[in-house]
Coordinates of C-alpha atoms in Angstrom, one line a residue:
Chain K
M4 CA 0.0 0.0 0.0
T5 CA 1.4 3.4 -0.9
N6 CA 1.6 6.4 1.3
V7 CA -1.1 8.0 -0.8
E8 CA -3.6 5.3 -0.2
R9 CA -2.9 5.2 3.5
S10 CA -3.1 8.9 4.2
G11 CA -6.8 9.6 3.5
A12 CA -5.9 13.2 3.5
V13 CA -8.6 15.8 2.9
I14 CA -8.3 19.5 2.1
A15 CA -10.5 21.8 4.1
I16 CA -10.6 25.5 3.3
D17 CA -12.8 27.8 5.4
A18 CA -13.5 31.5 4.6
L19 CA -10.1 32.0 3.1
A20 CA -9.1 35.4 1.9
A21 CA -6.0 36.5 0.1
Q22 CA -4.6 39.8 -0.7
R23 CA -1.8 41.0 -3.1
G24 CA -0.7 44.5 -2.3
V25 CA -3.9 46.4 -1.7
R26 CA -6.1 44.2 -3.8
M27 CA -8.3 41.5 -2.4
L28 CA -7.8 38.5 -4.7
F29 CA -10.6 36.5 -3.3
E30 CA -12.4 36.2 0.0
G31 CA -14.8 33.9 1.7
L32 CA -13.4 30.9 -0.2
N33 CA -14.7 27.6 1.1
F34 CA -14.0 24.2 -0.3
R35 CA -13.4 20.6 0.5
A36 CA -11.5 18.1 -1.5
V37 CA -11.5 14.4 -0.6
P38 CA -9.1 11.6 -1.6
G39 CA -9.4 10.7 -5.3
E40 CA -10.4 14.2 -6.3
V41 CA -8.9 16.5 -8.9
V42 CA -9.8 20.2 -8.3
E43 CA -9.1 22.5 -11.2
L44 CA -8.6 26.2 -10.4
R45 CA -9.9 28.5 -13.1
G46 CA -10.1 32.2 -13.5
P47 CA -8.4 35.0 -15.4
N48 CA -4.8 36.1 -14.8
G49 CA -4.5 37.8 -11.5
S50 CA -7.6 36.1 -10.0
G51 CA -5.5 34.4 -7.2
K52 CA -5.0 30.9 -8.5
S53 CA -1.2 30.9 -7.8
T54 CA -1.7 32.7 -4.5
L55 CA -4.2 30.1 -3.4
L56 CA -1.7 27.3 -4.3
R57 CA 1.1 29.1 -2.5
I58 CA -1.1 29.5 0.6
M59 CA -1.8 25.8 0.5
A60 CA 1.9 25.0 0.1
G61 CA 2.7 27.1 3.1
L62 CA 4.7 29.7 1.2
T63 CA 2.3 32.6 1.7
R64 CA 0.1 33.5 4.7
P65 CA -3.6 34.0 4.0
Y66 CA -5.2 37.4 4.7
A67 CA -8.0 35.7 6.6
G68 CA -9.6 32.4 7.1
S69 CA -8.1 29.0 7.7
F70 CA -7.2 25.8 5.9
S71 CA -6.0 22.3 6.7
I72 CA -4.5 19.7 4.6
G73 CA -4.4 16.2 6.2
S74 CA -6.5 13.9 8.2
G75 CA -7.3 14.9 11.8
D76 CA -4.5 17.0 13.2
Q77 CA -1.9 15.2 11.0
D78 CA -0.5 17.4 8.2
A79 CA -0.3 15.6 4.9
P80 CA 2.9 15.9 2.9
R81 CA 2.4 17.7 -0.3
H82 CA 4.2 18.5 -3.5
Y83 CA 4.2 22.1 -4.7
L84 CA 5.0 22.9 -8.3
G85 CA 5.2 26.6 -8.9
H86 CA 5.4 28.3 -12.2
A87 CA 9.1 28.7 -11.9
D88 CA 10.7 25.3 -12.7
G89 CA 13.6 25.4 -10.3
V90 CA 15.9 24.1 -12.9
K91 CA 19.6 24.9 -12.5
P92 CA 21.3 25.9 -15.8
N93 CA 24.6 24.3 -15.1
E94 CA 23.5 20.8 -13.8
T95 CA 22.5 18.1 -16.2
A96 CA 18.9 16.8 -16.1
L97 CA 20.0 13.6 -14.5
E98 CA 22.0 15.4 -11.8
Q99 CA 19.0 17.5 -10.9
V100 CA 16.6 14.6 -10.7
C101 CA 19.2 12.6 -8.6
F102 CA 19.5 15.6 -6.4
W103 CA 15.8 15.8 -5.7
A104 CA 15.7 12.0 -5.2
R105 CA 18.3 12.4 -2.5
F106 CA 16.6 15.4 -1.1
F107 CA 13.4 13.4 -0.6
G108 CA 15.4 10.5 0.8
Q109 CA 14.8 8.3 -2.2
S110 CA 17.2 6.1 -4.3
E111 CA 18.8 7.1 -7.5
A112 CA 16.9 4.3 -9.3
S113 CA 13.7 6.3 -8.8
A114 CA 15.4 9.2 -10.4
H115 CA 16.0 7.2 -13.6
L116 CA 12.4 6.0 -13.6
A117 CA 11.1 9.5 -13.2
L118 CA 13.2 10.8 -16.1
E119 CA 12.0 8.0 -18.3
R120 CA 8.4 8.5 -17.3
M121 CA 8.6 12.2 -18.3
G122 CA 10.2 11.4 -21.6
L123 CA 13.6 13.0 -20.7
K124 CA 15.8 9.9 -20.9
S125 CA 17.5 11.0 -24.1
R126 CA 18.1 14.4 -22.5
A127 CA 19.6 13.1 -19.3
R128 CA 23.1 14.4 -20.0
V129 CA 22.0 17.8 -21.2
P130 CA 22.6 20.7 -18.8
G131 CA 19.6 22.8 -17.7
R132 CA 20.5 25.7 -20.0
G133 CA 20.3 23.3 -23.0
L134 CA 16.7 22.3 -22.3
S135 CA 13.7 23.9 -24.0
A136 CA 10.9 25.5 -21.8
G137 CA 8.8 22.4 -22.2
Q138 CA 11.7 20.1 -21.2
R139 CA 12.4 22.2 -18.2
R140 CA 8.7 21.8 -17.2
R141 CA 9.0 18.1 -17.6
L142 CA 12.1 18.1 -15.4
A143 CA 10.2 20.0 -12.7
L144 CA 7.3 17.5 -13.0
T145 CA 9.7 14.6 -12.2
R146 CA 9.7 15.8 -8.6
L147 CA 6.1 14.6 -8.3
L148 CA 7.2 11.1 -9.1
L149 CA 10.2 11.0 -6.7
D150 CA 8.4 11.0 -3.5
D151 CA 5.0 9.5 -2.9
R152 CA 2.9 12.3 -1.4
P153 CA -0.9 12.4 -1.2
V154 CA -1.5 16.1 -2.1
W155 CA -0.2 17.7 -5.3
L156 CA -0.5 21.5 -5.7
L157 CA 0.3 22.3 -9.3
D158 CA 0.5 25.8 -10.8
E159 CA -0.2 25.4 -14.6
P160 CA 1.5 22.0 -14.9
V161 CA 1.0 21.8 -18.6
S162 CA 2.3 25.3 -19.5
A163 CA 4.9 25.1 -22.3
L164 CA 4.2 21.3 -22.8
D165 CA 3.5 19.8 -26.2
A166 CA 0.5 17.5 -26.9
E167 CA 2.4 14.4 -25.8
G168 CA 3.7 16.1 -22.7
R169 CA 0.2 17.2 -21.8
V170 CA -1.2 13.6 -22.2
C171 CA 1.7 12.5 -19.9
V172 CA 0.7 15.0 -17.2
E173 CA -3.0 14.2 -17.5
T174 CA -2.2 10.5 -17.1
L175 CA 0.0 11.2 -14.0
I176 CA -2.8 13.3 -12.5
A177 CA -5.5 10.6 -13.2
E178 CA -3.3 7.9 -11.8
H179 CA -2.6 9.9 -8.7
A180 CA -6.3 10.6 -8.1
S181 CA -7.3 6.9 -8.7
A182 CA -4.6 5.9 -6.1
G183 CA -6.5 8.1 -3.6
G184 CA -4.4 11.3 -3.9
I185 CA -5.7 14.8 -4.2
V186 CA -4.6 17.1 -7.0
V187 CA -5.3 20.9 -7.0
A188 CA -4.2 22.4 -10.3
A189 CA -4.4 25.9 -11.7
M190 CA -5.2 25.6 -15.4
H191 CA -5.7 27.6 -18.5
G192 CA -7.0 26.2 -21.8
P193 CA -8.7 22.8 -22.0
S194 CA -9.9 21.3 -18.7
L195 CA -8.5 18.1 -17.1
A196 CA -10.7 15.0 -17.6
G197 CA -12.9 14.4 -14.6
A198 CA -11.9 17.5 -12.7
R199 CA -14.1 19.5 -10.4
L200 CA -13.9 23.2 -11.4
L201 CA -13.3 25.9 -8.9
D202 CA -13.7 29.3 -10.5
L203 CA -12.0 32.0 -8.5
S204 CA -13.4 34.9 -10.5
A205 CA -16.8 33.8 -9.3
I206 CA -15.7 34.0 -5.7
G207 CA -15.1 37.7 -6.2
G208 CA -12.4 39.9 -4.9
N209 CA -10.3 42.0 -7.2
S210 CA -11.8 45.0 -5.6
P211 CA -9.6 47.5 -3.7
V212 CA -9.5 47.2 0.1
S213 CA -9.5 50.3 2.2
S214 CA -6.5 51.2 4.3
S215 CA -8.1 49.6 7.4
G216 CA -8.1 46.3 5.5
A217 CA -11.9 46.0 5.3
R218 CA -13.3 45.5 1.9
V219 CA -14.8 48.5 0.2
S220 CA -18.4 47.7 -0.7
G221 CA -20.0 48.8 -4.0
Chain H
M23 CA 13.6 13.7 5.6
M24 CA 15.0 16.9 7.1
V25 CA 18.5 15.5 7.4
S26 CA 18.5 13.8 4.0
G27 CA 17.2 17.1 2.5
A28 CA 19.9 19.2 4.2
G29 CA 22.6 16.6 3.2
A30 CA 21.5 16.7 -0.4
V31 CA 21.5 20.5 -0.5
F32 CA 25.0 20.5 1.1
V33 CA 26.4 18.2 -1.6
R34 CA 24.7 20.0 -4.4
E35 CA 26.1 23.4 -3.3
L36 CA 29.6 22.0 -3.0
K37 CA 29.4 20.6 -6.6
Q38 CA 27.9 23.9 -7.8
A39 CA 30.7 25.9 -6.2
W40 CA 33.5 23.8 -7.7
S41 CA 32.0 23.2 -11.1
G42 CA 31.8 25.9 -13.8
G43 CA 34.3 28.1 -11.9
G44 CA 32.9 31.5 -10.8
G45 CA 31.9 31.1 -7.1
V46 CA 35.2 30.2 -5.6
S47 CA 37.8 31.9 -7.7
L48 CA 36.6 35.5 -7.2
P49 CA 37.0 35.7 -3.4
L50 CA 40.3 33.8 -3.5
G51 CA 41.6 36.2 -6.2
F52 CA 40.4 39.2 -4.2
F53 CA 42.1 37.9 -1.0
A54 CA 45.4 37.2 -2.7
G55 CA 45.3 40.4 -4.7
A56 CA 44.5 42.6 -1.7
C57 CA 47.3 41.1 0.4
S58 CA 49.9 41.1 -2.4
L59 CA 49.2 44.7 -3.3
T60 CA 49.8 45.8 0.3
P61 CA 53.7 45.7 0.2
L62 CA 53.5 47.7 -3.0
S63 CA 51.5 50.5 -1.5
L64 CA 53.0 50.5 2.1
G65 CA 56.5 50.0 0.8
P66 CA 58.8 47.0 1.4
E67 CA 60.1 47.9 4.9
A68 CA 59.8 44.7 6.9
D69 CA 59.0 46.5 10.2
L70 CA 56.1 48.4 8.7
L71 CA 54.7 45.2 7.1
R72 CA 55.1 43.3 10.3
A73 CA 53.0 45.9 12.1
A74 CA 50.3 46.3 9.5
G75 CA 50.3 42.7 8.0
P76 CA 48.0 40.8 10.4
G77 CA 45.5 43.6 10.3
V78 CA 45.5 43.9 6.5
L79 CA 45.2 40.1 6.2
W80 CA 42.2 40.0 8.5
I81 CA 40.5 42.9 6.8
A82 CA 41.0 41.3 3.4
L83 CA 39.7 38.0 4.7
A84 CA 36.5 39.7 6.0
L85 CA 35.9 41.5 2.8
S86 CA 36.6 38.5 0.6
S87 CA 34.0 36.6 2.6
L88 CA 31.4 39.1 1.7
L89 CA 32.0 38.7 -2.1
P90 CA 30.2 35.3 -2.6
M91 CA 27.3 36.3 -0.4
E92 CA 25.3 38.2 -3.0
R93 CA 24.5 35.0 -4.9
L94 CA 24.1 32.7 -1.9
F95 CA 20.3 32.7 -1.9
Q96 CA 19.5 35.0 -4.9
A97 CA 19.9 32.4 -7.7
D98 CA 17.6 29.9 -5.8
L99 CA 15.0 32.6 -5.3
E100 CA 15.0 33.7 -8.9
D101 CA 14.8 30.2 -10.5
G102 CA 12.1 28.9 -8.2
T103 CA 14.3 26.4 -6.4
L104 CA 13.7 28.2 -3.1
D105 CA 9.9 27.8 -3.6
A106 CA 10.5 24.1 -4.2
Y107 CA 12.6 23.8 -1.1
A108 CA 10.0 25.7 1.0
G109 CA 7.0 23.7 -0.5
S110 CA 8.7 20.4 0.2
G111 CA 8.2 20.4 3.9
V112 CA 11.9 20.6 4.7
A113 CA 12.5 23.5 7.1
L114 CA 14.2 26.4 5.5
E115 CA 16.5 26.6 8.5
W116 CA 18.1 23.3 7.3
V117 CA 18.4 24.6 3.8
A118 CA 20.0 27.9 4.9
A119 CA 22.4 26.0 7.2
A120 CA 23.3 23.5 4.5
K121 CA 23.9 26.2 1.9
T122 CA 26.0 28.4 4.2
A123 CA 28.0 25.4 5.5
A124 CA 28.7 24.3 1.9
H125 CA 29.8 27.8 1.0
W126 CA 32.1 28.0 3.9
V127 CA 33.7 24.6 3.1
S128 CA 34.1 25.5 -0.6
T129 CA 35.2 29.1 -0.3
G130 CA 36.0 29.9 3.4
L131 CA 38.4 27.0 4.0
P132 CA 40.4 27.6 0.8
L133 CA 40.7 31.3 1.9
A134 CA 42.1 30.0 5.2
L135 CA 44.4 27.7 3.4
I136 CA 46.0 30.4 1.3
A137 CA 46.2 32.8 4.3
P138 CA 49.5 31.4 5.6
V139 CA 51.1 32.1 2.2
L140 CA 49.9 35.7 2.2
W141 CA 51.1 35.9 5.8
I142 CA 54.6 35.2 4.7
M143 CA 54.3 37.9 1.9
L144 CA 53.3 40.3 4.7
Q145 CA 56.5 39.5 6.7
G146 CA 54.7 37.3 9.2
P147 CA 57.0 34.7 11.0
V148 CA 57.0 31.3 9.3
S149 CA 56.7 29.6 12.7
S150 CA 53.1 30.9 13.1
M151 CA 51.7 29.7 9.7
F152 CA 49.7 27.0 11.4
Q153 CA 48.1 29.5 13.8
V154 CA 47.2 31.7 10.9
A155 CA 45.4 28.9 9.1
L156 CA 43.5 28.0 12.3
V157 CA 42.5 31.5 13.2
S158 CA 41.5 32.2 9.5
S159 CA 39.3 29.1 9.2
I160 CA 37.4 29.8 12.5
G161 CA 37.1 33.5 11.6
S162 CA 35.9 32.8 8.1
A163 CA 33.1 30.6 9.6
A164 CA 32.0 33.6 11.6
F165 CA 32.2 35.8 8.5
F166 CA 30.2 33.4 6.3
F167 CA 27.5 32.6 8.8
F168 CA 26.9 36.2 9.7
G169 CA 27.1 37.2 6.0
A170 CA 24.4 34.6 5.2
I171 CA 22.0 36.7 7.3
G172 CA 22.6 39.7 5.2
A173 CA 22.4 37.5 2.1
A174 CA 19.0 36.2 3.0
L175 CA 17.7 39.7 3.9
T176 CA 18.7 41.1 0.6
A177 CA 18.0 38.0 -1.6
G178 CA 15.1 39.7 -3.3
V179 CA 17.1 42.9 -4.0
R180 CA 18.8 43.5 -7.3
R181 CA 22.5 44.5 -6.7
G182 CA 22.0 43.9 -3.0
G183 CA 25.8 43.6 -2.4
L184 CA 26.1 47.0 -0.7
L185 CA 23.1 46.2 1.5
I186 CA 24.7 42.9 2.5
T187 CA 27.8 44.8 3.6
L188 CA 25.7 47.2 5.6
V189 CA 23.8 44.4 7.4
A190 CA 26.8 42.1 7.9
L191 CA 29.6 44.5 8.9
P192 CA 28.3 45.3 12.3
L193 CA 27.9 41.6 13.0
Y194 CA 31.5 41.1 11.9
C195 CA 32.8 43.4 14.7
P196 CA 33.6 40.7 17.4
A197 CA 35.3 38.4 15.0
M198 CA 37.2 41.4 13.5
I199 CA 38.5 42.5 16.8
F200 CA 39.4 39.1 18.4
G201 CA 40.6 37.5 15.1
S202 CA 43.1 40.2 14.4
A203 CA 44.2 40.2 18.1
A204 CA 44.8 36.5 17.7
L205 CA 46.9 37.1 14.6
Y206 CA 48.9 39.9 16.3
G207 CA 49.5 37.5 19.2
A208 CA 50.7 34.8 16.8
A209 CA 53.0 37.3 15.0
S210 CA 54.6 38.6 18.2
G211 CA 54.8 35.2 19.9
G212 CA 52.4 36.5 22.6
D213 CA 49.0 35.1 23.8
W214 CA 47.0 34.1 20.8
T215 CA 44.8 31.4 22.3
S216 CA 42.4 33.6 24.4
P217 CA 41.5 35.9 21.4
L218 CA 41.1 32.7 19.4
M219 CA 38.6 31.4 21.9
L220 CA 36.7 34.6 21.7
T221 CA 36.8 34.4 17.9
S222 CA 35.5 30.8 18.2
A223 CA 32.7 32.1 20.4
A224 CA 31.7 34.6 17.8
A225 CA 31.8 31.8 15.1
L226 CA 29.6 29.5 17.2
F227 CA 27.1 32.3 17.9
A228 CA 27.0 32.9 14.1
I229 CA 26.5 29.2 13.3
A230 CA 23.7 29.0 16.0
C231 CA 21.8 32.1 14.9
S232 CA 22.3 32.4 11.2
P233 CA 20.1 29.5 10.0
F234 CA 17.1 30.9 12.0
A235 CA 17.6 34.5 11.0
A236 CA 18.3 33.6 7.4
A237 CA 15.3 31.2 7.2
S238 CA 12.8 33.8 8.4
A239 CA 14.3 36.4 6.0
L240 CA 13.9 33.8 3.2
R241 CA 10.3 33.1 4.2
A242 CA 9.6 36.8 3.9
A243 CA 11.3 36.9 0.5
I244 CA 9.1 34.2 -1.0
D245 CA 5.9 35.4 0.6

């Protein structure tokens, strides 16, 4: 049984609000996600999709509200894939995957498998600066495969990917969900199959907040 | 998980420092350059160099330690690696400690190793070369770990080098004072162990505080 199947992690978000500068991105956001679910964040640029993912990853503090990811009071381990790929220009693809494997306490064999899975095997000896944008994205996505974690937070996982890469990511997400994991992904363009949509533009925000921090009405 | 993460970051940073040049050669070159220009500007009189040498060596070591600081966290912040570290669940304290320790090993220790050679050029006695290497390696640990606090605070600032200097130099004071006292002690054959102990205390304080201060600065930088 994998970690993912055992965890039974759920995501619970209550009355969450996020602010960027003086703009309220969204507020009063409530949602639940249960094991096996794929939640797709939609909304125009600047509607707070990335910020919501960063809050869930623990990188940014929310303006108000609370969230928990895990079962009971146990925090579930999660993968966060931001829109920067975190690829080093002077390390080869293989070196970088091996580094992340060691970072997660995994064997180098899993690094080779992850590279193969993302279709980067032929590029293993190429340094990061020699990879195309799509290949760098694939390299970043290998991190998801290195450590078995129940919750995936993905910021535009298919950006810069070709059709084949997109299919590869969709398969990964579907497999993860069917193994009992949760995927929250910010997306543009075509939707993921079987995903529940969460439209941040419908939750509102994007209105200026007054200096006291309270939202200006009207 | 925490320890494997920190170990992996340490090894990666060591490889990064030694591959592709860049990181290590600039501080070493600066240190060697500053010390070898001193006899040219002060004049070759042995007495004058003996009086100024330990102080010049120590100032050059402190300033060379500041040189690699600007890129310590900045590259990771820019390319998203820091986001990945922070989102992985490994505490940024471990990451900051591992990165700083790796930089000290890859740059600080080589600085301490060439210090005895520069010491001879500054008319220091050959008999105290070992003391110079020891004092320099401990002092450079204080310089690197204090410098890392400045590096983390200015990671999000373009051309933050000057700011790092402003943040780090006040923290350098104890190691500056006691480290050069230890070198003067070693040069004159006087007491050099008690200032060395105080330098070590400054270094230990830096090692203990720096990961926490740097990690909270980095959390603010990625927020």
